[in-house]
Short mmCIF file of C-alpha atoms in Angstrom, two decimals:
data_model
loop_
_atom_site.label_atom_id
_atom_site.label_comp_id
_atom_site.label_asym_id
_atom_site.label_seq_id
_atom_site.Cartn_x
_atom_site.Cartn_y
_atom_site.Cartn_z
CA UNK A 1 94.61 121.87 92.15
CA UNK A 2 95.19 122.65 88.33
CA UNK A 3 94.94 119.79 85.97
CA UNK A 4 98.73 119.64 84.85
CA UNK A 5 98.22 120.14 81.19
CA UNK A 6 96.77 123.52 82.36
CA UNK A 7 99.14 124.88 84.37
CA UNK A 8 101.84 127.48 82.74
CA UNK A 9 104.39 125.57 84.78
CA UNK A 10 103.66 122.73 82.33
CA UNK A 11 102.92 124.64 79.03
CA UNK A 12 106.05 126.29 79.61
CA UNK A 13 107.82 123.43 79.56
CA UNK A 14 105.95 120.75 77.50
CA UNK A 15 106.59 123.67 74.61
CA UNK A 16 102.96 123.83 73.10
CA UNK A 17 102.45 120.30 72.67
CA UNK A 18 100.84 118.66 76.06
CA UNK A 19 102.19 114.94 76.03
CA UNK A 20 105.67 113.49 76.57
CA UNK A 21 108.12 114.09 73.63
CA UNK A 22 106.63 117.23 72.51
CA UNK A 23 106.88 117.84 68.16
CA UNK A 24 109.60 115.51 68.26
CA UNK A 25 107.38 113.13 69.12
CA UNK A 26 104.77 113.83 67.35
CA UNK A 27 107.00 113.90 64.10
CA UNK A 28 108.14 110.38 65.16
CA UNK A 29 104.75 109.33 65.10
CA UNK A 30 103.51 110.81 62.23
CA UNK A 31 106.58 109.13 60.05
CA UNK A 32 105.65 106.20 61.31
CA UNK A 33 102.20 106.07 60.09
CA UNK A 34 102.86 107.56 56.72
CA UNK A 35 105.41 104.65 56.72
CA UNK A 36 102.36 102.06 57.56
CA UNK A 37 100.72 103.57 54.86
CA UNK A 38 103.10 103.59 51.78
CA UNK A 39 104.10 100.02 53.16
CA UNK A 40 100.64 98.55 52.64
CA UNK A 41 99.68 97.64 55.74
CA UNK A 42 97.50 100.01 55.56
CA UNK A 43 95.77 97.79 52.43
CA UNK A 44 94.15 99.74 49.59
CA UNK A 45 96.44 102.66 49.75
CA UNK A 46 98.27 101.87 46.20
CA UNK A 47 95.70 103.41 44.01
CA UNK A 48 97.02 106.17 42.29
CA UNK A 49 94.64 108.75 42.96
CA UNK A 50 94.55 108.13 46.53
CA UNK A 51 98.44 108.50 46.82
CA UNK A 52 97.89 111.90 44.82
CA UNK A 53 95.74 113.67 47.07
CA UNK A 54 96.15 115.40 51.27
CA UNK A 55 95.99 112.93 53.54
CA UNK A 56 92.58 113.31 55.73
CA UNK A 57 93.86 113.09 59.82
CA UNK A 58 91.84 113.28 62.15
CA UNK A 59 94.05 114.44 65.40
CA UNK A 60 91.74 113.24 68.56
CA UNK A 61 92.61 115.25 71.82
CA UNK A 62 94.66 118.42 69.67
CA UNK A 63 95.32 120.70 72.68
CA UNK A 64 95.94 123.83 71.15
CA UNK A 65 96.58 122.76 68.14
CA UNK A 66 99.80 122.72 67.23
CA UNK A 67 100.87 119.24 65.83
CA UNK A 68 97.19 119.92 63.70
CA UNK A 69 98.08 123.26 62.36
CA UNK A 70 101.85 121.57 61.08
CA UNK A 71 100.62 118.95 59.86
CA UNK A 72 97.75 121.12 57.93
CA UNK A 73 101.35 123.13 56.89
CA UNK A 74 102.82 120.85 54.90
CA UNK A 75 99.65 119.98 53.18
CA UNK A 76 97.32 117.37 54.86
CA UNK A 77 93.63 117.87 55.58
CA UNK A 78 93.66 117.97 59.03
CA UNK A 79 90.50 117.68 61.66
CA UNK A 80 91.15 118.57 65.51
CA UNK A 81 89.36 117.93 68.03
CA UNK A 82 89.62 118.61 71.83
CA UNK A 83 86.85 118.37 74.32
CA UNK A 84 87.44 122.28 75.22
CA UNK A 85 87.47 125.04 72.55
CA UNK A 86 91.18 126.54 73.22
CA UNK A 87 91.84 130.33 72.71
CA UNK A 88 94.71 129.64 70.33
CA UNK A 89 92.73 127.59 67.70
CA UNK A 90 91.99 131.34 66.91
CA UNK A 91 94.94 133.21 67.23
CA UNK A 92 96.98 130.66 65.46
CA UNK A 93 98.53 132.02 62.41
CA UNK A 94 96.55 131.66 59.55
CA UNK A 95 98.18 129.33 56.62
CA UNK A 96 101.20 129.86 54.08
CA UNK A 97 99.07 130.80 50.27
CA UNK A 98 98.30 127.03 49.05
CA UNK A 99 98.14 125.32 52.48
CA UNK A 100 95.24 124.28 53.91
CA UNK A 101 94.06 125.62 57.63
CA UNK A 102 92.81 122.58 60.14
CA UNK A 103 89.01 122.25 61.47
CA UNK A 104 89.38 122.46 65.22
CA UNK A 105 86.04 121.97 66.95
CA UNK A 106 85.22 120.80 70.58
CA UNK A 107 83.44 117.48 71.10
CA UNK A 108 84.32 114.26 72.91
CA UNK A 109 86.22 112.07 70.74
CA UNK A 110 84.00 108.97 72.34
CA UNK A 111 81.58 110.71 69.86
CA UNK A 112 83.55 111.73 66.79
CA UNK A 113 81.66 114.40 63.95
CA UNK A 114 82.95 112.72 61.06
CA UNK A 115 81.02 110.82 58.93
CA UNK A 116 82.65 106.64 58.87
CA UNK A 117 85.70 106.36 57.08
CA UNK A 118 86.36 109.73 56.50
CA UNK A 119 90.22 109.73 57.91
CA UNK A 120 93.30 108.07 56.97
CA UNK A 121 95.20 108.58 59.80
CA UNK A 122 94.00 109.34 63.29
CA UNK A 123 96.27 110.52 65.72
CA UNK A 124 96.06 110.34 69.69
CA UNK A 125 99.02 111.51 72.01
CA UNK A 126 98.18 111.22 75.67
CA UNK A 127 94.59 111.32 76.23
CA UNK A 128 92.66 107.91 75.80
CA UNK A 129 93.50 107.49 79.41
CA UNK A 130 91.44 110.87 80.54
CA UNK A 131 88.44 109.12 79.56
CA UNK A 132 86.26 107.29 81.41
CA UNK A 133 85.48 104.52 78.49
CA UNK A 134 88.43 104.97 76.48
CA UNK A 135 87.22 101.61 74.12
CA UNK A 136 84.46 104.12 72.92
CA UNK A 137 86.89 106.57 71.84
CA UNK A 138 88.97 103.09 69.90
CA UNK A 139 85.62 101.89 68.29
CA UNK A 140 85.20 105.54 66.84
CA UNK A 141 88.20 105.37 66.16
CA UNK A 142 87.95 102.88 63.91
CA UNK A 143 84.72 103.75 62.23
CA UNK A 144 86.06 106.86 61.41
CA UNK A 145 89.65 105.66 59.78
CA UNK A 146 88.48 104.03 56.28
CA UNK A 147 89.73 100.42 55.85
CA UNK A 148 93.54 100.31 55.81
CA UNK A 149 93.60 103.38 57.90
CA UNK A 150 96.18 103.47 60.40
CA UNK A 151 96.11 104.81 64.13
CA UNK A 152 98.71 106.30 65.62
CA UNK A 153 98.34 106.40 69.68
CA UNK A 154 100.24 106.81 72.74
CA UNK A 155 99.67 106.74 76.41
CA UNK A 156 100.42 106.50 79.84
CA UNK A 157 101.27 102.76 80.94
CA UNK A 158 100.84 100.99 83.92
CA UNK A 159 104.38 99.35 85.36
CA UNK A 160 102.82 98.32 88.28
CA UNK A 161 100.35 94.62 88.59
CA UNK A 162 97.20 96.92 89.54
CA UNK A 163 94.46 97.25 86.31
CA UNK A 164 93.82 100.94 85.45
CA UNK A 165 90.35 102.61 86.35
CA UNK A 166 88.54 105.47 85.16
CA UNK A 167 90.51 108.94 85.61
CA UNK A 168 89.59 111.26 88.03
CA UNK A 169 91.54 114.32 87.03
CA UNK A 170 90.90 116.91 90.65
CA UNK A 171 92.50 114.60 93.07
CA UNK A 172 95.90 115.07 95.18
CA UNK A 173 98.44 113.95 93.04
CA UNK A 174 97.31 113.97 89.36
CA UNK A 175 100.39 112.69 88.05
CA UNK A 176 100.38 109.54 90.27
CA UNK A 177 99.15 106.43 89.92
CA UNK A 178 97.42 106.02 93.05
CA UNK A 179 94.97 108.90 91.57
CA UNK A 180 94.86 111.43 89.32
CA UNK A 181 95.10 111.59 85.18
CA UNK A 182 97.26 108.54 85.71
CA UNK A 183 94.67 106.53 87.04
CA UNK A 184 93.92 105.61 83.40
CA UNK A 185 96.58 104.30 82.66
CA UNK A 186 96.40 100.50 81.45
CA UNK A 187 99.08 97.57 81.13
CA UNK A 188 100.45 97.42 77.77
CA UNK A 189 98.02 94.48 77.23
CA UNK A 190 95.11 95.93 78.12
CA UNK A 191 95.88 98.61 75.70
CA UNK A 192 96.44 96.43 73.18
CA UNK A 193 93.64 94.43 74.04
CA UNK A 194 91.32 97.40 73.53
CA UNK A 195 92.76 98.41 70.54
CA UNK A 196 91.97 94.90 69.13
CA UNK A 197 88.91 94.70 70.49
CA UNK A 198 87.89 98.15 67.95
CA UNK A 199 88.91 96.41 65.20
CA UNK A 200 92.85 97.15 64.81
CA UNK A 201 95.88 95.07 64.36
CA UNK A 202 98.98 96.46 66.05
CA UNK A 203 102.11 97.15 63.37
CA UNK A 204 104.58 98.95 66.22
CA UNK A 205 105.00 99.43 70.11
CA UNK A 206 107.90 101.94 71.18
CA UNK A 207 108.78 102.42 74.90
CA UNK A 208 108.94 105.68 74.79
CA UNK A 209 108.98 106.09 78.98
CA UNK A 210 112.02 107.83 79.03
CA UNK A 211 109.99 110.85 77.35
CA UNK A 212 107.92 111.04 80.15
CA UNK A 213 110.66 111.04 82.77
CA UNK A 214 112.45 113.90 80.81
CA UNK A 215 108.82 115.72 81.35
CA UNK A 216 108.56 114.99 84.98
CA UNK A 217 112.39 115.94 85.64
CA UNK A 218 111.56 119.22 83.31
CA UNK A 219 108.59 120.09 85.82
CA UNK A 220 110.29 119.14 88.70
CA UNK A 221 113.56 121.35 87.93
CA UNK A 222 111.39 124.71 87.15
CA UNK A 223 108.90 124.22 89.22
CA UNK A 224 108.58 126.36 92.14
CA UNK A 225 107.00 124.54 95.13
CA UNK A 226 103.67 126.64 95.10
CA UNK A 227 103.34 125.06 91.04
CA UNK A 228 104.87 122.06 92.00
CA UNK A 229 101.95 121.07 94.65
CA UNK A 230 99.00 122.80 92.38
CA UNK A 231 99.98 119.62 89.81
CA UNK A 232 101.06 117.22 92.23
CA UNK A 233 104.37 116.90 92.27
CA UNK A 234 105.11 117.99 95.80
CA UNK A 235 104.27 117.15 99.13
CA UNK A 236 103.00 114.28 100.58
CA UNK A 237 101.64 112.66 98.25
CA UNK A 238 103.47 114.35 95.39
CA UNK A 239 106.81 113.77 94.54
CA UNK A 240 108.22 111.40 96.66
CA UNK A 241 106.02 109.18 95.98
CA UNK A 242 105.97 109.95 91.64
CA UNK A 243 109.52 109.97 91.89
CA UNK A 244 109.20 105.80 93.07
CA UNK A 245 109.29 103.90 89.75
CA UNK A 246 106.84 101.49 90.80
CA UNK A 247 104.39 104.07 91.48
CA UNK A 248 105.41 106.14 88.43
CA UNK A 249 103.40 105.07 85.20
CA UNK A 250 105.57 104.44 81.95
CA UNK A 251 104.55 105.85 78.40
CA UNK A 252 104.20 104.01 74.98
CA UNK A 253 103.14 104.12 71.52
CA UNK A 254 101.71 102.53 69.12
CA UNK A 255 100.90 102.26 65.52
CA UNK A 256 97.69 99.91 64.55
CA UNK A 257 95.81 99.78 60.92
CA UNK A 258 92.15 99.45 61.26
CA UNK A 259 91.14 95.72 59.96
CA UNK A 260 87.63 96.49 58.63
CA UNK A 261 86.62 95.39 54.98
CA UNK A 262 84.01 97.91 54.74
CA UNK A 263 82.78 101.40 55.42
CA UNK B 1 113.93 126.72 78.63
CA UNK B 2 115.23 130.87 79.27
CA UNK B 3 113.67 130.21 82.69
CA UNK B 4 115.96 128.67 85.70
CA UNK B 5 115.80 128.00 89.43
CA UNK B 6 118.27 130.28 91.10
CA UNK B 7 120.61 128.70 93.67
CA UNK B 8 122.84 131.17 96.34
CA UNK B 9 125.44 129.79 98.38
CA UNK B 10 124.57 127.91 101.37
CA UNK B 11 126.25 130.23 103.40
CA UNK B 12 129.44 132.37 104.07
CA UNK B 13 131.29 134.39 101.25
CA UNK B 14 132.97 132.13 98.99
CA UNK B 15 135.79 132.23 96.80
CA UNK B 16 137.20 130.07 93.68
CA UNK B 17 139.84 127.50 94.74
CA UNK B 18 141.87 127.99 91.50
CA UNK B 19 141.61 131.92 91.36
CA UNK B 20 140.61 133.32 94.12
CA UNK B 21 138.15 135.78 92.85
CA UNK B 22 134.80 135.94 94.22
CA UNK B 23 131.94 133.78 93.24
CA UNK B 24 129.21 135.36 90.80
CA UNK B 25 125.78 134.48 89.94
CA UNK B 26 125.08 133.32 86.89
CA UNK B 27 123.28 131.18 83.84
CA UNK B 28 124.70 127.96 83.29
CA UNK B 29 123.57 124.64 82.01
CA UNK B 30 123.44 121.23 83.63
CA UNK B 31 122.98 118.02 81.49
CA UNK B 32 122.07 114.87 82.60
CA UNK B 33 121.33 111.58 80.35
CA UNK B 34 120.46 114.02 77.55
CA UNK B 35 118.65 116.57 79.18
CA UNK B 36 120.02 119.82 79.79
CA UNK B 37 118.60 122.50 82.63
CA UNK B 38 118.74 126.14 83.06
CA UNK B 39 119.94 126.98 86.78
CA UNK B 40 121.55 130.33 88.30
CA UNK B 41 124.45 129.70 89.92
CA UNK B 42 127.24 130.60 91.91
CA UNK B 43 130.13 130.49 89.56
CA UNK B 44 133.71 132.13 89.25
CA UNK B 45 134.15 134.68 86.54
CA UNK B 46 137.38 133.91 85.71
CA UNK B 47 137.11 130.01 85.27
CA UNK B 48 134.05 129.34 85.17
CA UNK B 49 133.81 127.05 87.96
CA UNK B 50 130.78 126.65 89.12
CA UNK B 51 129.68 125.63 93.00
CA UNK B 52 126.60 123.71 93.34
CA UNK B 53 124.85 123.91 96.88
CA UNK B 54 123.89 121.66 98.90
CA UNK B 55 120.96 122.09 98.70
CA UNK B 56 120.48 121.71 95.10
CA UNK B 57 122.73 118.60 95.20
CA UNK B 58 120.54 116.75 97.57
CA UNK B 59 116.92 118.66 96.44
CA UNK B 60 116.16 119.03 93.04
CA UNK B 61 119.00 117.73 91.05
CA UNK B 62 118.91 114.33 93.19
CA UNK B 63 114.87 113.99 92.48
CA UNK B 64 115.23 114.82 88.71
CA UNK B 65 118.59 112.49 88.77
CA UNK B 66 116.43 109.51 89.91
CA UNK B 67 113.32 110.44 87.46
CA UNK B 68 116.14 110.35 84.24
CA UNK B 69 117.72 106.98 85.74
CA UNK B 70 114.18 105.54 85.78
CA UNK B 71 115.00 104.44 89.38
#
C-alpha cells in the first residue's frame, strides 16, 4: 500500500501539485488572498511600505514545491515546508536574475520555524487532515501570520453525519472515508470551528468538490488495476465503495484573516 | 495526460458501418463534464468513427461517469 500522493500513478496525474485542482487551484487561491489583503480585511495592510515590499508566505505542507517555487517567481518571499525533505526541492531550477528562491525545509507544520508573525499569507492545500491534531497546525498558524494576515486552506470534507478522526494513512482504502488519509476529513463546521477556535474569521468558502472528483476519475481512468489497488481505489474495499457519494468525502476552501491585535 | 488505457475489440474482426474499412487502433480523446481522457481505441481511418467496447462502456468510463456526476 503506497500513500496516494506517492504513487507515480498519482504524480502523473495530479501534474506536480498533490491536492485537487492542481496550479489552477492554487492560483485561485492565491488571488483570493492577495484580494483579502488589498481589500483590508486583512487590517493594517494600507501602509505604504508594507504594500511596497514581497509578500512573506509561508506554504505549510509544499510537496515538492512547486506552487512555492512560482510563487517565489513572480517575486514573493516564500517559506515551504513539508514534513519530508523531497528530492526536487534540489533539483528545482534555480531562479530568473532578480527573483528570489523559496526556503524549503522539513518539519511538522504543528511546530512551525518561524518566529510569530513573520508571514502574511499562509497557504495549506490538502493536508490539515493528515494530521493527527490538525488545531495545532491552525494555532501556529495563526501565531505565525502577523495580525491581518490571511490563511488560505483547503481540505477534504466530510458529506457524510460521522465526525472525522485522526488519519491513519497505511490502511486498505486510503482514499475512503471509512479509513485512510480521508479519515481526517471534518464537516465543514468543524473546520470552521477549528479555524475559529485559532483565532481566524472566515472571509470565503468555495465547494470546490468537483476538483476532487475530476482527480479520482483522472486516477481511476489511467490507473492500471495493480496501481489502482496499491492507493485504494480497487477491490473490495476500493472503488466501489469511493465511487458511492456518501462514502466519498467532498473538498473545500477557505480564506480566513487571523483576528489577533498583537504579535 | 500523453498516457492512455488501451481498449481492443471485444471480439471478432470488425469493420466501420459507414466505410467499410477495417478498424484501427488509435489515440483519441473522450470528454466528459469538462474533463477530457486519453484512451486507445478502435477507430476507422477513414471517418474517424470510433467503437467503444464493452467493456470500457460498462468498466471504467461508467465508474469515472458516476465520480464526474457526483452520484
Amino acid at each position: 500500500m503506497s500513500l496516494p500522493w506517492a504513487h507515480p500513478l498519482f504524480r502523473a496525474v495530479s501534474g506536480g501539485e498533490w491536492h485537487p485542482g492542481g496550479t489552477a487551484a492554487t492560483e485561485r487561491l492565491w488571488r483570493a488572498c492577495r484580494a483579502a489583503l488589498t481589500d483590508g480585511a486583512g487590517h493594517g495592510t494600507d501602509d505604504a511600505r508594507d504594500a511596497a515590499r514581497p509578500l512573506r508566505v509561508l506554504d505549510a505542507g509544499c510537496g515538492e514545491g512547486a506552487a512555492a517555487l512560482r510563487l517565489a517567481a513572480e517575486g514573493q518571499r516564500v517559506v515551504a515546508l513539508d514534513r519530508t525533505s523531497q528530492p526536487d526541492w534540489r533539483h528545482s531550477s534555480f531562479p530568473a536574475a532578480g527573483a528570489s528562491r523559496p526556503l524549503f525545509c522539513a518539519a511538522d507544520i504543528r511546530r512551525i520555524p518561524l518566529r510569530d508573525g513573520w508571514a502574511d499569507v499562509v497557504l495549506c492545500q490538502c493536508v490539515a487532515s493528515l494530521l493527527s491534531r490538525p488545531e495545532n497546525f491552525f494555532a501556529e498558524a495563526a501565531r505565525v501570520l502577523r495580525p491581518g494576515g490571511v490563511l488560505g486552506f483547503s481540505d477534504l470534507v466530510r458529506r457524510d453525519e460521522a465526525q472525522g478522526r485522526p488519519a491513519v494513512c497505511d490502511t486498505a482504502s486510503p482514499l475512503s472515508l471509512s479509513g485512510g488519509c480521508a479519515a481526517g476529513a471534518h464537516r465543514r463546521e468543524a473546520w470552521e470551528r477549528l479555524l475559529r477556535t485559532a483565532g481566524f474569521r472566515l472571509l470565503s468558502f468555495t465547494d470546490e468538490s468537483r476538483e476532487l472528483a475530476r482527480l479520482t476519475a483522472q486516477l481511476v481512468w489511467y490507473g492500471d488495476g495493480e496501481s489502482l489497488r496499491q492507493i485504494g481505489l480497487d477491490g473490495a474495499a476500493g472503488c466501489r465503495s469511493v465511487c458511492r457519494k456518501g462514502s466519498r468525502p467532498g473538498y473545500g476552501v477557505w480564506v480566513a484573516v487571523n483576528t489577533r491585535q498583537t504579535i | 495526460m500523453s498516457m492512455g488505457p488501451n481498449y481492443t475489440p471485444d471480439g471478432g474482426p470488425w469493420r466501420c458501418g459507414r466505410c467499410g474499412c477495417a478498424l484501427e487502433q488509435g489515440k483519441v480523446q473522450a470528454e466528459y463534464l469538462q474533463s477530457a481522457f486519453d484512451v486507445f481505441l478502435p477507430r476507422c481511418p477513414q471517418c474517424g468513427l470510433t467503437m467503444i467496447p464493452r467493456s470500457l462502456a460498462e468498466g471504467k468510463m461508467l465508474e469515472v461517469e458516476r465520480l464526474l456526476e457526483d452520484k
